[in-house]
Short mmCIF file of C-alpha atoms in Angstrom, two decimals:
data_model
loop_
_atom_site.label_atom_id
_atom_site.label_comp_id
_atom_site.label_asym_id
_atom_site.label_seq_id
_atom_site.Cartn_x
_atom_site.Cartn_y
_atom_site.Cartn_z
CA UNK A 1 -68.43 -87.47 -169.18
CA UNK A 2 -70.25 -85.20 -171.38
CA UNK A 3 -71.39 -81.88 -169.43
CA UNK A 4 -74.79 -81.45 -171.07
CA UNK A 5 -77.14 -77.38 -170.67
CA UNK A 6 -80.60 -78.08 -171.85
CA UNK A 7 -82.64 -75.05 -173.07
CA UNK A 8 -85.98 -75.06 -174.07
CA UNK A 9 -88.64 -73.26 -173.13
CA UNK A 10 -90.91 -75.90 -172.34
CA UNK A 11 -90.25 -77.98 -168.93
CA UNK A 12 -91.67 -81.01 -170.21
CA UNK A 13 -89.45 -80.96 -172.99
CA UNK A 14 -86.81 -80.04 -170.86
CA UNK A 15 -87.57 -83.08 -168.05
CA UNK A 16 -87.99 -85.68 -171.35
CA UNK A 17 -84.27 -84.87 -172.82
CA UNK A 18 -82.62 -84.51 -169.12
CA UNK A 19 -84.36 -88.26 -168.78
CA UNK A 20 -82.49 -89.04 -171.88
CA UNK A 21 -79.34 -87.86 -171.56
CA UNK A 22 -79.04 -88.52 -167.74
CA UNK A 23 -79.79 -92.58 -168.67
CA UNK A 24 -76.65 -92.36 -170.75
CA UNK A 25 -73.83 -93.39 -168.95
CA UNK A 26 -71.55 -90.98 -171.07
CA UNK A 27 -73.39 -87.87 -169.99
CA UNK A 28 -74.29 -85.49 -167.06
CA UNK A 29 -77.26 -82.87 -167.56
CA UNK A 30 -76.01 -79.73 -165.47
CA UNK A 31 -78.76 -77.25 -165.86
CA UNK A 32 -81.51 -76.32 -167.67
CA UNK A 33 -82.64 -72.50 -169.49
CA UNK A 34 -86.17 -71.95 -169.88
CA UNK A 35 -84.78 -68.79 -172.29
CA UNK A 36 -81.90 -67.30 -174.36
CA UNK A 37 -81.28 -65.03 -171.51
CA UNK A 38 -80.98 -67.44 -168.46
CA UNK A 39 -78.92 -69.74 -171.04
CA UNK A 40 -76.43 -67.21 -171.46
CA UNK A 41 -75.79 -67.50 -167.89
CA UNK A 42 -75.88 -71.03 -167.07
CA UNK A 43 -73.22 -71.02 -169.99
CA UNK A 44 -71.09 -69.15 -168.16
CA UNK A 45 -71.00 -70.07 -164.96
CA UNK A 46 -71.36 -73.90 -165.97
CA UNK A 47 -69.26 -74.28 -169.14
CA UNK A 48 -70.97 -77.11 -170.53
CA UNK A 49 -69.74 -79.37 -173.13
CA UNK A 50 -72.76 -79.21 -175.59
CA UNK A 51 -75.27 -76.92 -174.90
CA UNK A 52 -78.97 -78.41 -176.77
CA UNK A 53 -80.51 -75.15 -177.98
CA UNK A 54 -84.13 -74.51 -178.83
CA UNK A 55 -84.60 -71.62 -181.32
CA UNK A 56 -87.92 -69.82 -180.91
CA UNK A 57 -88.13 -68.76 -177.27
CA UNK A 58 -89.29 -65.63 -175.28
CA UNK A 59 -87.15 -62.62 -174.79
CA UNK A 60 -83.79 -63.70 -175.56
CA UNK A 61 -83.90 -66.25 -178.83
CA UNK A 62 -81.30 -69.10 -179.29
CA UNK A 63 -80.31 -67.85 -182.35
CA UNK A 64 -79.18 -65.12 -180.05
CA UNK A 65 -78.28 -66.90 -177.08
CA UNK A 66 -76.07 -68.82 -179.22
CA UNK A 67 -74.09 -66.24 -180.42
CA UNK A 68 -73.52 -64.94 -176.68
CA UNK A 69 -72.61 -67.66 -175.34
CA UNK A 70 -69.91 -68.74 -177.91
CA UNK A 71 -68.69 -64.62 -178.15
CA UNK A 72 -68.17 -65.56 -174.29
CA UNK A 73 -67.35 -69.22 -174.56
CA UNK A 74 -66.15 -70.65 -178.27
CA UNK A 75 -65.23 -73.84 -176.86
CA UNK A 76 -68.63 -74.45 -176.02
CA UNK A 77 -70.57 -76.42 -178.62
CA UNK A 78 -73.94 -75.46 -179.35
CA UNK A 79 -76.30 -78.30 -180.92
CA UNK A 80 -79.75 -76.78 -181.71
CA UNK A 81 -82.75 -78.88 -181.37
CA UNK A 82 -85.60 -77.09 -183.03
CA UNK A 83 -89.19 -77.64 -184.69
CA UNK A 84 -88.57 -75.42 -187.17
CA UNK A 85 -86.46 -76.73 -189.99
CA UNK A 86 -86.54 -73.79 -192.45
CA UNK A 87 -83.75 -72.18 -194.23
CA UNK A 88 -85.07 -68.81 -191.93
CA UNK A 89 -83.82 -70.99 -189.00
CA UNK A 90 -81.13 -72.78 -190.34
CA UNK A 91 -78.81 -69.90 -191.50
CA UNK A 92 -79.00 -67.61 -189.02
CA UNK A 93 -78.14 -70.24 -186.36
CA UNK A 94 -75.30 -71.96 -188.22
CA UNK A 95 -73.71 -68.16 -188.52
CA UNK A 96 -74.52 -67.73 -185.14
CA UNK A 97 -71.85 -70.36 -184.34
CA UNK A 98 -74.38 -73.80 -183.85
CA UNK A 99 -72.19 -76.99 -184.51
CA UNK A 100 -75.35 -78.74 -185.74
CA UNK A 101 -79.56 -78.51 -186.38
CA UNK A 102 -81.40 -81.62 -185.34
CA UNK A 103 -85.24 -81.92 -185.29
CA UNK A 104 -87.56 -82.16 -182.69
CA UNK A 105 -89.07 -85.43 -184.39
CA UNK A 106 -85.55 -87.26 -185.08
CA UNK A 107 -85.14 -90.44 -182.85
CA UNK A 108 -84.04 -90.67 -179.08
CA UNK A 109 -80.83 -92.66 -180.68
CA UNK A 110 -80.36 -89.69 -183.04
CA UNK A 111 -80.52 -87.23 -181.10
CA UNK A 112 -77.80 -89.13 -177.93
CA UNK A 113 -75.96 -89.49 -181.37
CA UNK A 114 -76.05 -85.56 -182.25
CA UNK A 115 -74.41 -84.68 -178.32
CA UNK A 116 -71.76 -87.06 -178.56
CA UNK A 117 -70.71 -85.60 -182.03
CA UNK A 118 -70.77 -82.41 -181.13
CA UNK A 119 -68.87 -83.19 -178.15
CA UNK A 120 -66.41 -84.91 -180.40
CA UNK A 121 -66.52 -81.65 -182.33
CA UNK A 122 -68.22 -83.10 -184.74
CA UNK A 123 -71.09 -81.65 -187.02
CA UNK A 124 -74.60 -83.38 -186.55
CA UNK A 125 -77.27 -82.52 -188.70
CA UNK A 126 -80.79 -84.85 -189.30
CA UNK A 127 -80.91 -86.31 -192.75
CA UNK A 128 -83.41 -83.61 -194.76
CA UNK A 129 -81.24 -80.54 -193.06
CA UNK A 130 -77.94 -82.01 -194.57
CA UNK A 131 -79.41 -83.03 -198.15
CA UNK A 132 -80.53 -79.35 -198.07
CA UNK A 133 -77.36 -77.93 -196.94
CA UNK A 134 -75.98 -80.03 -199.56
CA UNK A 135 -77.93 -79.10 -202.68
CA UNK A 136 -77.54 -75.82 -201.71
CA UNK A 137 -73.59 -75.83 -201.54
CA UNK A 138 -73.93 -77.87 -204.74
CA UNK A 139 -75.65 -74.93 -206.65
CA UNK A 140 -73.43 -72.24 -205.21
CA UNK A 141 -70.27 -74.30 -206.35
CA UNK A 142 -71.26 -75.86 -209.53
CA UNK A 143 -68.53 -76.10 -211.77
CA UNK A 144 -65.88 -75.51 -209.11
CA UNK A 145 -65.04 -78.43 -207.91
CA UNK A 146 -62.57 -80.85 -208.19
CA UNK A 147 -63.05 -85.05 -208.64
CA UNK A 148 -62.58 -86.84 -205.24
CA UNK A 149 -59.73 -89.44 -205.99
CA UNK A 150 -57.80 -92.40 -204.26
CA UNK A 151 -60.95 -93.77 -202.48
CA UNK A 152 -61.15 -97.30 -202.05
CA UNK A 153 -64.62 -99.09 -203.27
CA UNK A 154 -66.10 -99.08 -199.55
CA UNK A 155 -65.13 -95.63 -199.01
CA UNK A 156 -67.25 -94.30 -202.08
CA UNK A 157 -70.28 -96.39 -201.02
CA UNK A 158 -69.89 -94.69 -197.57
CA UNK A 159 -69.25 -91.00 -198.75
CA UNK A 160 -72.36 -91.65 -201.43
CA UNK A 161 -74.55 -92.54 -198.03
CA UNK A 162 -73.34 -89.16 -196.39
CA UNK A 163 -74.13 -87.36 -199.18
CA UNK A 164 -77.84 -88.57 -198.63
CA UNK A 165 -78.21 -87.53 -194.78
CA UNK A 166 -78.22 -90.71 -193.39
CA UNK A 167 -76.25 -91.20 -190.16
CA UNK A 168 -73.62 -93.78 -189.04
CA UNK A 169 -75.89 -96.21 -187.79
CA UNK A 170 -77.92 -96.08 -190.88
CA UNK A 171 -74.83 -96.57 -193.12
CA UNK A 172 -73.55 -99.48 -191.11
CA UNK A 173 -77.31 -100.84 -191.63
CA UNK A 174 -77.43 -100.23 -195.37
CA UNK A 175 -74.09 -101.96 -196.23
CA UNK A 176 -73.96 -103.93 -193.75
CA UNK A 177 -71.33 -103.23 -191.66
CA UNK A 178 -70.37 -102.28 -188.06
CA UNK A 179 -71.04 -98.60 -187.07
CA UNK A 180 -67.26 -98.65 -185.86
CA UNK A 181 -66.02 -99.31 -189.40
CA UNK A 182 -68.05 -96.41 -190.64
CA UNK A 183 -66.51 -93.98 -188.36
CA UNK A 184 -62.92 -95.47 -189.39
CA UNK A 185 -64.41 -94.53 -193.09
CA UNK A 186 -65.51 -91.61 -192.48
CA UNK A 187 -62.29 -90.60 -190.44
CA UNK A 188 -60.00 -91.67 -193.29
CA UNK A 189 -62.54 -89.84 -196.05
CA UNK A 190 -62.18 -86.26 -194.12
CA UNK A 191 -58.56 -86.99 -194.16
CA UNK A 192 -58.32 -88.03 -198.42
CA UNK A 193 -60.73 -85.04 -198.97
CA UNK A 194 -59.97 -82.33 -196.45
CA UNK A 195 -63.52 -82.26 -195.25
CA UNK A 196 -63.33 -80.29 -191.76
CA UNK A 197 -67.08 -82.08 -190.79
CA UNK A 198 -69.96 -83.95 -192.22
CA UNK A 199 -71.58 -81.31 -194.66
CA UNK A 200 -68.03 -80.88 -196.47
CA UNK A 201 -67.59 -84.58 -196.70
CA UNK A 202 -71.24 -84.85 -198.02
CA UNK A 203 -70.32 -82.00 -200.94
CA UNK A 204 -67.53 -84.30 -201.62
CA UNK A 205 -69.98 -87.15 -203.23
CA UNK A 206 -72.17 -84.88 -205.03
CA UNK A 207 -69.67 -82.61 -206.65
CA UNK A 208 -66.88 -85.32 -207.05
#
């Protein structure tokens, strides 16, 4: 069971994911922030799994919070859920210690999908946050990379579908496959390429 915190400074927000996650049989919602400050606190008293993180709150932020509760906490994994997709919001809150950035407007499935891989210590990010992530570790590393070899046909066609943001139920979709295949793909590519997570993996395609 998945021990899910839910901050957000808006209760409808709040009562729409807790809905969400609570319908999955995989996961428990155990409290809910309105603010950085009360989600510092919940953190440590409740020591949830995945914590879902909004960003732009009163008083305490969750850029902030974040950092807190992982100086306090670092098993905790912190998955922010945000409106606000910018690299002003990005950085900060992947230095801050967030395991992953997901939109507001991604998908009920994605977002279910984005807890359970950050539970599984994983590294969710929606599609347009990873290509930029990606182009942007790209330009800071052109030249320095070196070829990805010893991947098998199907493992290339999966690693070139990382590379462009799309998630495991999209890849299984695209090629036609089941999603459990393309997490045995993806396992075996972080292994070949000694990708700790998902952006590394997706660096992988576009330098190698």
């Amino acid at each position: 069971m998945i021990r899910v915190l839910l901050v957000d400074d808006q209760q409808l927000i709040r009562a729409g994911l807790r809905m969400l996650c609570d319908a999955q049989p995989d996961m428990e919602v155990v409290g809910e922030a309105g603010n950085g400050r009360e989600a510092v606190s919940l953190a440590a008293r409740l020591v949830p799994d995945v914590v879902v993180m909004d960003l732009r709150m009163p008083g305490v932020d969750g850029i902030t919070a974040t950092s807190r509760i992982l100086a306090d906490r670092p098993t905790v994994r912190v998955l922010v859920l945000t409106t606000f997709g910018d690299d002003d919001h990005l950085y900060p809150a992947l230095t801050a210690g967030a395991c992953g950035f997901l939109l507001k407007d991604a998908p009920p499935a994605e977002l279910l999908d984005g807890v359970r891989r950050a539970a599984a210590g994983d590294s969710p990010f929606s599609p347009e946050v990873l290509r930029r992530l990606v182009q942007r570790a790209v330009r800071a590393q052109a030249g320095a990379a070196r070829p990805v070899t010893g991947l098998t046909a199907r493992e290339r066609d999966v690693l070139d579908l990382v590379a462009e943001g799309l998630s495991n139920t999209e890849i299984a979709e695209r090629l036609h496959i089941g999603v459990t295949t393309v997490k045995t793909h993806i396992t075996s590519l972080m292994a070949k390429t000694g990708s700790p997570n998902r952006v590394r993996l997706a660096l992988c395609a576009r330098t190698g």
